[in-house]
């Protein structure tokens, strides 16, 4: 499979702080690659290095099969984490400016197409300062795709959007993938990452801790989650936890509880114990969600100062 | 790369020339300049015509009466002007001298009492004539002995017209007395005593096409001082219009995260150069309006001779270099700031290449050929304003100095752009508190 991005043993330090530590990562062409990780873990630093805005201290980054060239910036769309638009410019004028900066062709026609698609066409001649935050974010997204780049890097594109606009943005990203564009986006929304990404990469304290397809990641974690709905609820579940060894964690959602079990623990014993005590309406053994995996890795109680097991 | 610089330049240019500050400056500055000149012209001859009472202590006892007499003659002949309709108009104050007896026992007390009268506006000033003015050699060599001089006491003695006027009749009278003592009849030597005016002239030159001699022009105070000052002021204003705004605009682009979006499309150097060239473009647009407007105005006033055609190319060359240099400095400093307050605190050190010439211009204009002037004008950050200032004076500045100055500024401007690019590259993506000047300088030479 052809890779759009190849990162090899890349390290970036800011003074004594290692933001990215010996990172190796391949992004296949035409895929959607999700970057996840807690705040300050190194996602934005990695994305900025991909954009050549900051430079790695060591290691190699190849894009489109070659070492980085300044001209690659014209082939990459970039939506930074914090949106930056000239407030006094008009929407179309602004999109034209950003498009020209990437040596784009038919910029205004493309801009109009995207403005219509994202329901902003009527705002095309308004100044940016008159737009709402969500509108501004969509304009910033259009600015990153208006030149039809081959690779798009989106740093948290869904943050701050209402559900309707999230869906609009999600559809836009999927449409880009359909057209053959490689998409990388970082997100804190595990649900979005799980549903949209072909591959997920997690960085924690500068180190890669997950990398692969969602299935491969989940398979590494096994089927150790049980979702339970019972009349007795949390109270009864705590009694069962005292009786049966191997229930590591109970996550209470009110109407439903999720437990995580050790590999040696037999779910049938848990079910039997529950039935003896209360009426059980749901007992579902499943793989952990991406959210579960994220929390397991990123919880501050992680052993050995972040030296967590790489599931990927 | 050039296309990207051009795109940023055009945006920066439009953003700058559309600001209210720029538009107002384009209108207000010429109005103020010309209004100032008109006001100076209108009120240049205006004087306080209130009569001036001056006390005279004549310790020599021989010249005060003559002073009173000559003052009375002046008051009669020079104070009033007859208008076309025959009415008399007072155009100067009367000088009314009042001789008072010297207090030889306590001269300081008398001087103090008279000073108090001046402060209380009872008299305008007082004159003290030393007892040895007729024979200065009789005075002791003691520095505190003022018996061979005339002292004029007033609140603004240094700039007082009376002080200048008093010297003439007193000296004439003293000379007459000396001649009398020498047995010469002063009436017979009037012509000998006649004062001949010295007219300040420029230099002759030859017309390169006809070979004819071009007569030297009389050099005026305005030509010697105000013409150079106007040139320098225009350059100062151009820097304020084109370069100084880059400090805030860069800071805003950084704090509003616009810079990161732009850096996703071009290099930090392209970004910075685009901004600088946009500022230079805005400044030069203003320069064309100012200079073009000035040339048209002078032609309209039939004073084409005042247009310094030979200096205009130098003006544009220096203005371009100064604004490029200042723009680079401002953009670099702006990239290190995240708030308007931080930017404000860096504005002063950043503007030193403009502020220093404004502080020393009068010394340069008075002595444009002095070592101080030469050296100061060859210090590259100061050259654009100071060399142009020297070139605007009637003096001929040696060609080696002007070309060395220009070469030095070009090299220094290139260095400034290079150094600023290194600062900009780090500053624009840095966060937190603005670094100290020392840290900023370290960024220039950091090896990475």
XYZ file of C-alpha atoms in Angstrom:
760
model
C 0.000 0.000 0.000
C 1.317 3.404 -0.949
C 1.909 5.734 1.951
C 1.215 9.450 1.781
C 3.211 10.057 4.950
C 6.127 8.137 6.399
C 7.496 9.251 9.736
C 10.653 7.487 10.904
C 12.092 7.803 14.415
C 11.150 11.432 14.749
C 11.943 13.243 17.979
C 11.153 16.817 18.891
C 12.236 18.541 22.090
C 11.406 21.960 23.488
C 14.251 22.640 25.895
C 14.285 19.703 28.296
C 10.759 18.628 27.417
C 10.407 15.856 24.853
C 7.191 16.586 22.968
C 7.525 13.723 20.489
C 9.734 10.757 21.253
C 11.087 8.464 18.531
C 7.851 8.381 16.563
C 7.406 6.083 13.588
C 4.155 6.167 11.663
C 2.889 5.436 8.147
C -0.272 6.996 6.758
C -1.669 5.076 3.760
C -2.861 7.058 0.776
C -6.578 7.734 0.654
C -7.205 6.785 4.279
C -8.650 8.672 7.208
C -6.148 8.570 10.043
C -7.297 9.655 13.490
C -4.802 11.140 15.933
C -5.941 10.804 19.524
C -4.279 11.534 22.815
C -4.716 13.639 25.922
C -3.989 17.368 25.895
C -0.260 18.068 25.687
C 0.581 14.563 24.509
C 2.256 15.681 21.257
C -0.546 15.564 18.644
C -0.292 19.193 17.548
C 3.511 19.078 17.574
C 3.379 16.059 15.251
C 0.912 17.790 12.938
C 3.019 20.972 12.898
C 6.082 18.918 11.982
C 4.104 17.369 9.134
C 3.333 20.898 7.946
C 7.003 21.841 8.325
C 5.964 24.703 10.582
C 8.365 23.349 13.170
C 11.261 21.043 12.481
C 12.072 17.700 14.077
C 15.328 17.403 16.018
C 16.003 13.960 14.601
C 14.402 11.386 12.350
C 12.892 11.645 8.875
C 9.568 12.711 7.503
C 8.657 11.706 3.969
C 5.539 13.066 2.331
C 4.280 11.932 -1.067
C 7.258 9.563 -1.120
C 9.866 12.333 -0.854
C 11.715 14.325 1.764
C 9.870 17.477 2.684
C 9.891 20.249 0.113
C 8.476 23.721 0.615
C 6.264 23.202 -2.441
C 4.456 20.355 -0.646
C 2.589 22.965 1.356
C 0.561 23.682 -1.770
C -0.584 20.041 -1.828
C -1.541 19.910 1.829
C -4.585 21.523 3.418
C -4.157 22.511 7.037
C -6.685 23.423 9.685
C -4.837 24.411 12.866
C -6.150 23.674 16.325
C -6.854 27.325 17.038
C -8.699 29.067 14.247
C -7.130 32.155 12.752
C -9.016 34.367 10.333
C -8.570 38.020 9.398
C -11.698 39.484 10.947
C -11.836 42.553 8.748
C -11.773 40.607 5.473
C -14.838 39.438 3.610
C -15.447 35.700 3.410
C -14.768 35.216 -0.315
C -11.838 37.638 -0.246
C -10.348 35.669 2.641
C -10.826 32.307 0.928
C -9.259 33.726 -2.216
C -6.273 34.944 -0.187
C -5.703 31.560 1.460
C -6.239 29.792 -1.869
C -3.724 32.030 -3.630
C -1.203 31.348 -0.890
C -1.358 27.714 -1.952
C -1.170 28.589 -5.637
C -4.698 27.266 -6.096
C -6.647 27.250 -9.363
C -10.304 28.271 -9.796
C -10.286 29.359 -6.195
C -13.441 31.425 -6.223
C -15.464 28.718 -7.993
C -14.223 26.138 -5.490
C -14.908 28.516 -2.627
C -18.486 29.053 -3.820
C -18.986 25.293 -4.153
C -17.885 24.695 -0.575
C -19.787 27.711 0.752
C -22.974 26.265 -0.729
C -22.179 22.807 0.605
C -21.619 24.107 4.131
C -24.612 26.433 3.937
C -22.585 29.650 4.065
C -23.126 30.964 0.550
C -25.327 33.829 1.721
C -22.489 35.013 3.939
C -19.909 35.142 1.157
C -19.727 38.929 1.028
C -19.911 39.490 4.769
C -16.942 40.345 6.926
C -15.553 37.474 8.979
C -16.162 39.410 12.192
C -19.934 39.108 11.636
C -19.839 35.295 11.619
C -20.598 33.033 14.572
C -17.871 30.795 15.996
C -19.245 27.738 14.242
C -19.454 29.589 10.937
C -15.891 30.797 11.375
C -14.788 27.236 11.918
C -16.486 26.099 8.738
C -14.852 28.969 6.835
C -11.499 27.876 8.204
C -12.248 24.354 7.008
C -13.108 25.647 3.532
C -9.850 27.590 3.496
C -8.005 24.329 4.036
C -9.781 22.457 1.228
C -10.417 25.206 -1.315
C -7.374 24.209 -3.389
C -8.392 20.512 -3.493
C -5.243 19.281 -1.740
C -4.094 15.667 -1.848
C -3.560 15.550 1.886
C -5.593 17.317 4.520
C -4.463 17.762 8.106
C -7.215 18.841 10.464
C -6.362 19.616 14.068
C -9.541 19.017 16.052
C -11.991 19.921 13.278
C -15.100 18.974 15.250
C -14.443 20.791 18.511
C -16.897 23.545 19.343
C -19.440 22.549 16.691
C -23.101 21.838 17.425
C -24.432 18.374 16.430
C -25.864 19.629 13.129
C -22.616 21.247 12.064
C -20.645 18.241 13.251
C -22.636 16.113 10.861
C -22.085 18.638 8.053
C -18.343 18.614 8.741
C -18.265 14.828 9.043
C -19.966 14.473 5.650
C -17.481 16.910 4.142
C -14.526 14.922 5.458
C -15.995 11.645 4.186
C -16.568 13.248 0.793
C -12.914 14.224 0.660
C -11.934 10.645 1.403
C -14.261 9.454 -1.353
C -12.453 11.743 -3.781
C -9.154 10.067 -2.887
C -7.813 12.640 -0.452
C -5.793 11.408 2.488
C -7.198 12.868 5.691
C -5.519 13.142 9.059
C -7.428 14.614 11.918
C -6.861 14.880 15.612
C -9.791 14.648 17.961
C -10.841 14.166 21.531
C -14.131 12.715 20.369
C -13.600 8.961 20.532
C -17.013 8.268 19.037
C -16.122 10.239 15.884
C -12.701 8.596 15.678
C -14.209 5.141 16.076
C -16.857 5.717 13.426
C -14.854 7.636 10.832
C -11.238 6.545 10.948
C -9.656 3.745 8.974
C -6.689 3.925 11.288
C -6.209 5.295 14.758
C -2.973 6.520 16.239
C -2.668 7.453 19.877
C 0.193 9.431 21.303
C 0.762 9.738 25.025
C 3.532 11.748 26.644
C 5.227 12.013 23.270
C 5.231 8.268 22.621
C 3.142 6.229 20.264
C 0.915 3.947 22.309
C -1.641 2.840 19.731
C -1.460 2.546 15.984
C -3.518 0.486 13.590
C -7.031 -0.245 12.435
C -9.721 -0.087 15.065
C -10.250 -3.832 14.866
C -6.578 -4.634 15.365
C -6.413 -2.326 18.346
C -9.536 -3.768 19.933
C -8.400 -7.321 19.289
C -5.268 -6.590 21.260
C -7.408 -5.631 24.219
C -9.691 -8.712 23.904
C -13.318 -9.002 24.990
C -13.050 -7.901 28.585
C -15.996 -5.540 28.879
C -19.438 -6.617 30.121
C -22.407 -4.249 29.900
C -25.030 -5.082 32.514
C -28.554 -3.833 33.095
C -30.290 -5.206 36.199
C -32.886 -4.260 38.786
C -30.305 -4.254 41.559
C -27.990 -1.996 39.609
C -24.677 -0.818 41.064
C -25.416 -2.046 44.598
C -25.811 -5.676 43.544
C -22.848 -5.450 41.219
C -20.627 -4.357 44.110
C -21.762 -7.436 46.075
C -20.832 -9.627 43.112
C -17.440 -7.902 42.871
C -16.770 -8.874 46.496
C -17.699 -12.508 45.809
C -15.955 -13.076 42.503
C -12.328 -12.280 41.886
C -11.257 -10.690 38.607
C -13.689 -7.760 38.280
C -11.188 -4.962 37.818
C -13.402 -1.959 37.440
C -17.064 -0.920 37.550
C -18.086 2.052 35.431
C -21.546 3.237 36.472
C -23.767 5.051 33.952
C -26.895 4.986 36.177
C -29.198 2.708 34.194
C -26.379 0.573 32.939
C -23.035 -0.494 34.351
C -19.918 -1.582 32.552
C -17.399 -3.869 34.184
C -13.928 -4.793 33.058
C -12.723 -8.283 33.865
C -9.365 -9.981 33.996
C -8.575 -12.668 31.411
C -8.817 -15.371 34.076
C -12.289 -14.332 35.135
C -15.227 -16.364 33.754
C -18.204 -14.146 32.759
C -20.603 -17.066 33.338
C -19.799 -17.018 37.062
C -20.671 -13.336 37.177
C -23.975 -13.927 35.374
C -24.891 -16.787 37.706
C -24.160 -14.701 40.771
C -26.207 -11.791 39.420
C -29.239 -13.922 38.585
C -29.242 -15.306 42.142
C -29.496 -11.760 43.485
C -31.600 -9.771 41.005
C -33.459 -9.740 37.691
C -31.016 -9.183 34.813
C -32.363 -7.614 31.597
C -29.045 -7.241 29.732
C -25.708 -9.003 29.937
C -23.463 -8.220 26.934
C -19.858 -9.322 26.612
C -17.965 -6.985 24.247
C -14.658 -5.517 23.202
C -13.636 -2.238 24.858
C -14.590 0.924 23.021
C -11.916 3.341 21.856
C -13.008 5.557 24.710
C -12.271 2.717 27.176
C -8.899 2.097 25.652
C -8.068 5.821 25.703
C -9.011 6.125 29.354
C -7.080 3.012 30.319
C -3.958 4.425 28.732
C -4.296 8.027 29.705
C -5.475 7.667 33.280
C -2.971 9.346 35.592
C -2.485 6.088 37.543
C -0.573 4.617 34.659
C 2.452 2.775 35.885
C 6.085 3.596 35.215
C 5.540 7.242 34.291
C 3.697 6.708 31.082
C 5.498 3.557 29.963
C 2.319 1.870 28.851
C 1.909 -1.191 26.794
C 1.616 -0.553 23.103
C -1.485 -2.190 21.847
C -0.690 -1.589 18.254
C 7.958 31.580 -3.366
C 7.748 35.014 -4.973
C 4.079 34.460 -5.715
C 3.397 33.801 -2.050
C 5.364 36.850 -0.955
C 3.375 38.880 -3.480
C 0.068 37.520 -2.181
C 0.959 38.448 1.395
C 2.362 41.814 0.265
C -0.864 42.725 -1.528
C -2.994 41.756 1.469
C -0.753 43.643 3.890
C -0.706 46.680 1.613
C -4.486 46.760 1.315
C -4.907 46.207 5.052
C -2.515 49.078 5.818
C -3.828 51.648 3.361
C -7.411 50.928 4.374
C -6.782 51.765 8.019
C -8.165 55.003 9.372
C -4.701 55.972 10.656
C -3.240 55.755 7.170
C -6.087 57.565 5.467
C -6.126 60.316 8.070
C -2.336 60.662 7.838
C -2.558 61.016 4.078
C -4.830 64.002 4.511
C -3.839 65.468 7.847
C -0.048 65.371 7.536
C 0.192 67.515 4.372
C -2.433 69.865 5.795
C -0.440 70.275 9.000
C 2.798 70.687 7.105
C 1.481 73.364 4.803
C -0.619 74.951 7.516
C 2.501 75.140 9.655
C 4.419 76.861 6.897
C 1.539 79.252 6.246
C 1.209 80.028 9.945
C 4.948 80.660 10.137
C 4.676 82.941 7.145
C 1.634 84.755 8.501
C 2.911 85.182 11.995
C 6.617 85.238 11.285
C 6.695 89.023 11.550
C 4.251 89.224 14.377
C 5.804 90.712 17.496
C 4.677 91.814 20.905
C 4.178 95.578 20.526
C 3.740 96.268 24.219
C 6.158 98.991 25.291
C 9.210 97.731 27.137
C 10.478 99.549 30.218
C 14.118 98.839 30.826
C 16.177 100.069 33.760
C 19.807 100.998 33.144
C 22.540 100.949 35.759
C 25.497 102.723 34.228
C 28.515 102.162 36.431
C 30.718 103.853 33.829
C 28.471 106.931 33.961
C 29.198 107.790 30.353
C 26.988 105.835 27.923
C 23.500 105.473 29.439
C 22.274 108.882 28.312
C 23.329 108.137 24.789
C 21.402 104.850 24.957
C 18.277 106.705 26.097
C 18.643 109.195 23.283
C 19.124 106.584 20.570
C 16.190 104.602 21.936
C 14.009 107.698 21.718
C 15.074 108.168 18.111
C 14.248 104.530 17.400
C 10.876 104.875 19.067
C 10.158 107.858 16.891
C 11.353 106.360 13.607
C 10.779 102.609 13.729
C 7.843 101.847 15.989
C 5.055 103.084 13.741
C 4.278 102.315 10.152
C 2.085 104.503 7.999
C -0.624 102.526 6.290
C -1.963 103.256 2.792
C -4.880 105.198 4.282
C -2.486 107.373 6.252
C -3.193 105.760 9.616
C -0.303 104.891 11.892
C 0.102 101.247 12.869
C 2.316 100.189 15.729
C 4.580 97.420 14.482
C 7.222 97.287 17.202
C 7.364 97.965 20.939
C 8.888 101.180 22.270
C 12.089 100.718 24.233
C 11.879 103.058 27.213
C 15.134 103.181 29.136
C 15.137 104.543 32.642
C 18.538 105.365 34.177
C 18.849 104.514 37.845
C 21.716 105.316 40.165
C 24.022 102.390 40.840
C 24.183 101.027 44.383
C 27.932 100.521 44.724
C 27.709 99.413 48.337
C 25.421 96.485 47.729
C 25.179 95.824 43.985
C 23.737 92.335 44.449
C 20.852 93.716 46.496
C 20.110 96.209 43.728
C 20.258 93.464 41.085
C 17.894 91.330 43.178
C 15.441 94.187 43.651
C 15.420 94.867 39.940
C 15.008 91.157 39.206
C 11.966 91.133 41.467
C 10.577 94.080 39.507
C 11.047 92.089 36.310
C 9.276 89.110 37.856
C 6.430 91.375 38.992
C 6.205 92.836 35.473
C 6.972 96.348 36.751
C 9.845 96.565 34.281
C 10.720 94.319 31.348
C 14.437 93.976 31.998
C 17.506 95.855 33.188
C 20.941 96.578 31.794
C 24.100 96.877 33.828
C 27.001 98.689 32.159
C 30.360 97.883 33.712
C 32.516 100.742 34.923
C 35.458 99.748 32.697
C 33.632 99.371 29.371
C 35.552 102.307 27.954
C 38.899 100.849 28.988
C 38.406 97.055 29.360
C 42.090 96.565 30.162
C 41.526 98.329 33.468
C 39.448 95.402 34.642
C 41.159 92.818 36.777
C 41.834 89.359 35.383
C 39.538 87.940 38.044
C 36.745 85.995 36.342
C 34.207 87.471 38.744
C 35.046 90.985 37.560
C 32.389 91.983 35.053
C 33.378 95.631 34.989
C 34.420 95.499 31.319
C 31.146 94.027 29.987
C 27.516 94.964 29.619
C 25.087 92.559 31.252
C 21.465 92.278 30.236
C 19.045 90.749 32.765
C 15.634 89.470 31.670
C 13.402 86.413 31.965
C 14.301 85.306 28.450
C 17.584 87.124 27.914
C 19.089 84.652 25.462
C 16.369 85.087 22.856
C 15.525 88.690 23.635
C 15.629 91.188 20.742
C 16.436 94.032 23.146
C 19.673 92.365 24.189
C 20.748 92.258 20.543
C 19.589 95.837 19.915
C 21.279 97.324 22.971
C 24.724 96.160 21.890
C 24.811 98.364 18.819
C 24.173 101.888 20.243
C 26.230 101.189 23.318
C 29.229 99.986 21.333
C 28.927 102.888 18.897
C 28.911 105.340 21.771
C 31.846 103.633 23.458
C 33.840 103.709 20.194
C 33.059 107.400 19.733
C 34.286 108.129 23.228
C 37.452 106.141 22.623
C 38.071 108.088 19.378
C 37.546 111.364 21.210
C 40.119 110.338 23.765
C 42.482 109.460 20.913
C 41.994 112.911 19.432
C 40.017 111.711 16.395
C 36.866 113.562 15.399
C 34.137 110.895 15.213
C 32.238 112.960 12.638
C 35.105 112.531 10.234
C 35.186 108.757 10.539
C 31.533 107.954 9.982
C 32.315 106.078 6.816
C 35.003 104.166 8.659
C 32.385 103.080 11.171
C 29.775 102.168 8.576
C 28.545 98.594 9.041
C 28.544 96.454 5.908
C 26.082 93.586 5.764
C 27.327 90.114 4.921
C 24.821 88.248 2.731
C 24.826 84.473 3.023
C 25.109 82.995 -0.471
C 25.236 79.507 -1.873
C 27.840 78.523 -4.460
C 28.132 79.178 -8.172
C 27.723 76.300 -10.547
C 27.825 75.623 -14.256
C 24.905 74.468 -16.369
C 26.051 71.082 -17.727
C 24.208 71.622 -21.019
C 24.890 75.287 -21.834
C 28.126 75.768 -19.929
C 26.783 79.010 -18.527
C 27.477 80.039 -14.990
C 24.549 79.654 -12.651
C 24.458 82.445 -10.137
C 24.651 81.489 -6.494
C 21.384 81.760 -4.593
C 21.078 83.681 -1.394
C 20.829 81.083 1.326
C 17.969 81.577 3.675
C 17.340 80.230 7.165
C 14.395 78.299 5.779
C 16.512 76.646 3.142
C 19.257 75.833 5.614
C 17.064 74.436 8.394
C 13.495 73.832 7.359
C 14.082 72.125 4.010
C 16.250 69.377 5.584
C 13.831 69.097 8.488
C 10.869 68.610 6.170
C 12.708 65.839 4.307
C 13.495 64.084 7.561
C 10.010 64.571 8.951
C 8.480 63.018 5.840
C 10.748 60.017 6.238
C 9.815 59.737 9.911
C 6.118 59.849 9.056
C 6.564 57.273 6.298
C 8.172 54.902 8.776
C 5.314 55.461 11.179
C 2.827 54.688 8.425
C 4.490 51.655 6.876
C 6.844 50.032 9.345
C 5.524 50.760 12.819
C 2.084 49.137 12.214
C 3.864 45.829 11.530
C 4.555 45.530 15.249
C 0.867 45.362 16.124
C -0.298 43.535 13.028
C 2.245 40.744 13.591
C 1.324 40.562 17.248
C -2.364 40.298 16.300
C -1.707 37.631 13.690
C 0.161 35.671 16.308
C -2.348 36.115 19.117
C -5.312 35.410 16.808
C -3.508 32.322 15.443
C -3.669 33.604 11.875
C 0.077 33.166 11.594
C -0.161 29.393 11.953
C -2.701 29.205 9.136
C -0.407 31.242 6.915
C 2.622 29.181 7.912
C 0.680 26.158 6.728
C 1.006 27.653 3.248
C 4.390 29.366 3.156
C 7.684 29.694 4.973
C 8.273 32.118 7.838
C 10.584 34.118 5.549
C 7.898 34.469 2.869
C 5.431 35.515 5.534
C 7.717 38.135 7.030
C 8.970 39.492 3.700
C 5.412 39.786 2.414
C 4.480 41.817 5.432
C 7.547 44.057 5.166
C 7.055 44.693 1.462
C 3.397 45.488 2.083
C 4.501 48.097 4.603
C 7.129 49.458 2.213
C 4.500 49.685 -0.518
C 2.108 51.584 1.733
C 4.871 53.976 2.783
C 6.025 54.593 -0.764
C 2.446 55.276 -1.832
C 2.281 57.922 0.867
C 5.711 59.205 -0.207
C 4.516 59.617 -3.776
C 1.538 61.596 -2.545
C 3.646 63.794 -0.242
C 6.527 64.378 -2.641
C 4.299 64.623 -5.704
C 1.973 66.995 -3.854
C 4.920 69.099 -2.715
C 6.376 69.319 -6.229
C 3.008 70.286 -7.715
C 2.418 72.854 -4.969
C 5.848 74.455 -5.477
C 5.380 74.551 -9.246
C 1.968 76.124 -8.755
C 3.566 78.709 -6.490
C 6.189 79.291 -9.169
C 8.943 78.153 -6.811
C 10.282 75.225 -8.834
C 13.755 76.341 -7.792
C 13.007 75.034 -4.310
C 12.383 71.470 -5.544
C 15.469 69.417 -4.624
C 15.384 67.289 -7.764
C 18.857 65.870 -7.121
C 17.751 64.636 -3.693
C 14.517 62.914 -4.695
C 16.191 59.664 -5.884
C 18.234 59.574 -2.672
C 15.092 60.215 -0.677
C 13.274 57.244 -2.221
C 16.320 54.974 -1.908
C 16.814 55.822 1.759
C 13.089 55.713 2.507
C 12.802 52.233 0.975
C 15.783 50.958 2.936
C 14.727 52.577 6.206
C 11.194 51.222 6.010
C 12.466 47.765 5.060
C 14.863 47.854 7.999
C 12.282 49.225 10.415
C 9.608 46.884 9.070
C 11.856 43.876 9.658
C 12.608 45.030 13.199
C 8.943 45.687 13.947
C 7.772 42.378 12.472
C 10.413 40.494 14.462
C 9.522 42.266 17.711
C 5.803 41.829 17.018
C 6.319 38.099 16.590
C 7.628 37.854 20.134
C 4.554 39.526 21.674
C 1.145 38.151 22.463
C -0.515 41.247 23.880
C -0.785 44.907 22.917
C 0.931 45.832 26.197
C 3.963 43.716 25.360
C 4.086 45.221 21.877
C 3.887 48.715 23.318
C 6.837 48.072 25.604
C 8.987 46.996 22.637
C 7.930 49.871 20.393
C 10.428 52.340 21.855
C 13.642 50.300 21.466
C 12.464 49.253 18.031
C 12.030 52.840 16.939
C 15.467 54.050 18.039
C 16.788 54.322 14.444
C 14.071 56.920 13.926
C 14.160 58.573 17.339
C 17.917 59.194 17.556
C 18.061 61.257 14.319
C 15.096 63.294 15.537
C 16.999 64.050 18.734
C 20.246 65.178 17.098
C 19.064 66.700 13.821
C 19.749 70.282 14.850
C 23.413 69.493 15.573
C 23.736 67.868 12.160
C 22.060 70.754 10.337
C 24.217 73.360 12.065
C 27.475 71.526 11.417
C 26.823 69.048 8.615
C 30.527 68.690 7.848
C 31.696 68.118 11.412
C 33.246 64.831 12.456
C 30.254 64.134 14.641
C 27.836 64.638 11.745
C 29.945 62.562 9.380
C 30.329 59.655 11.780
C 26.702 59.722 12.916
C 25.471 59.719 9.335
C 27.646 56.715 8.510
C 26.166 54.563 11.294
C 23.911 52.369 9.123
C 20.664 52.444 11.174
C 20.918 56.249 11.324
C 22.193 56.815 7.787
C 18.857 57.060 5.934
C 17.662 60.001 7.992
C 20.958 61.671 8.867
C 22.733 61.384 5.509
C 19.659 62.708 3.762
C 19.543 65.491 6.322
C 23.136 66.414 5.537
C 22.524 66.178 1.820
C 19.532 68.512 2.206
C 21.709 71.269 3.652
C 23.428 73.728 1.284
C 26.768 72.002 1.952
C 28.307 69.653 -0.566
C 28.665 66.213 1.008
C 31.578 64.272 -0.523
C 30.403 61.526 -2.864
C 32.382 58.856 -1.025
C 30.362 59.561 2.108
C 26.978 59.324 0.415
C 27.847 56.140 -1.462
C 29.529 54.564 1.572
C 26.447 55.444 3.597
C 24.141 53.909 1.024
C 26.243 50.762 0.764
C 26.334 50.459 4.552
C 22.565 50.793 4.805
C 22.010 48.167 2.126
C 24.267 45.704 3.960
C 22.717 46.541 7.320
C 19.191 46.240 5.940
C 19.988 42.797 4.553
C 21.443 41.812 7.927
C 18.373 43.167 9.720
C 16.047 41.180 7.469
C 18.118 38.024 8.019
C 18.247 38.515 11.801
C 14.576 39.418 11.968
C 13.660 36.313 9.995
C 15.451 34.188 12.586
C 13.637 35.935 15.424
C 10.329 35.796 13.565
C 10.680 32.049 12.928
C 10.917 31.312 16.652
C 8.793 34.156 17.961
C 5.728 33.630 15.811
C 5.125 30.136 17.228
C 6.249 30.818 20.778
C 3.736 31.186 23.533
C 3.658 32.698 26.995
C 5.334 35.859 28.183
C 7.314 37.966 25.730
C 11.054 37.240 25.904
C 13.585 39.793 27.082
C 15.693 41.703 24.560
C 18.719 39.554 25.507
C 16.814 36.361 24.685
C 15.643 37.818 21.385
C 19.241 38.593 20.440
C 20.226 35.023 21.365
C 17.590 33.712 18.941
C 19.413 35.457 16.102
C 22.589 33.504 16.679
C 21.046 30.269 17.934
C 22.416 27.315 16.071
C 19.552 25.140 14.923
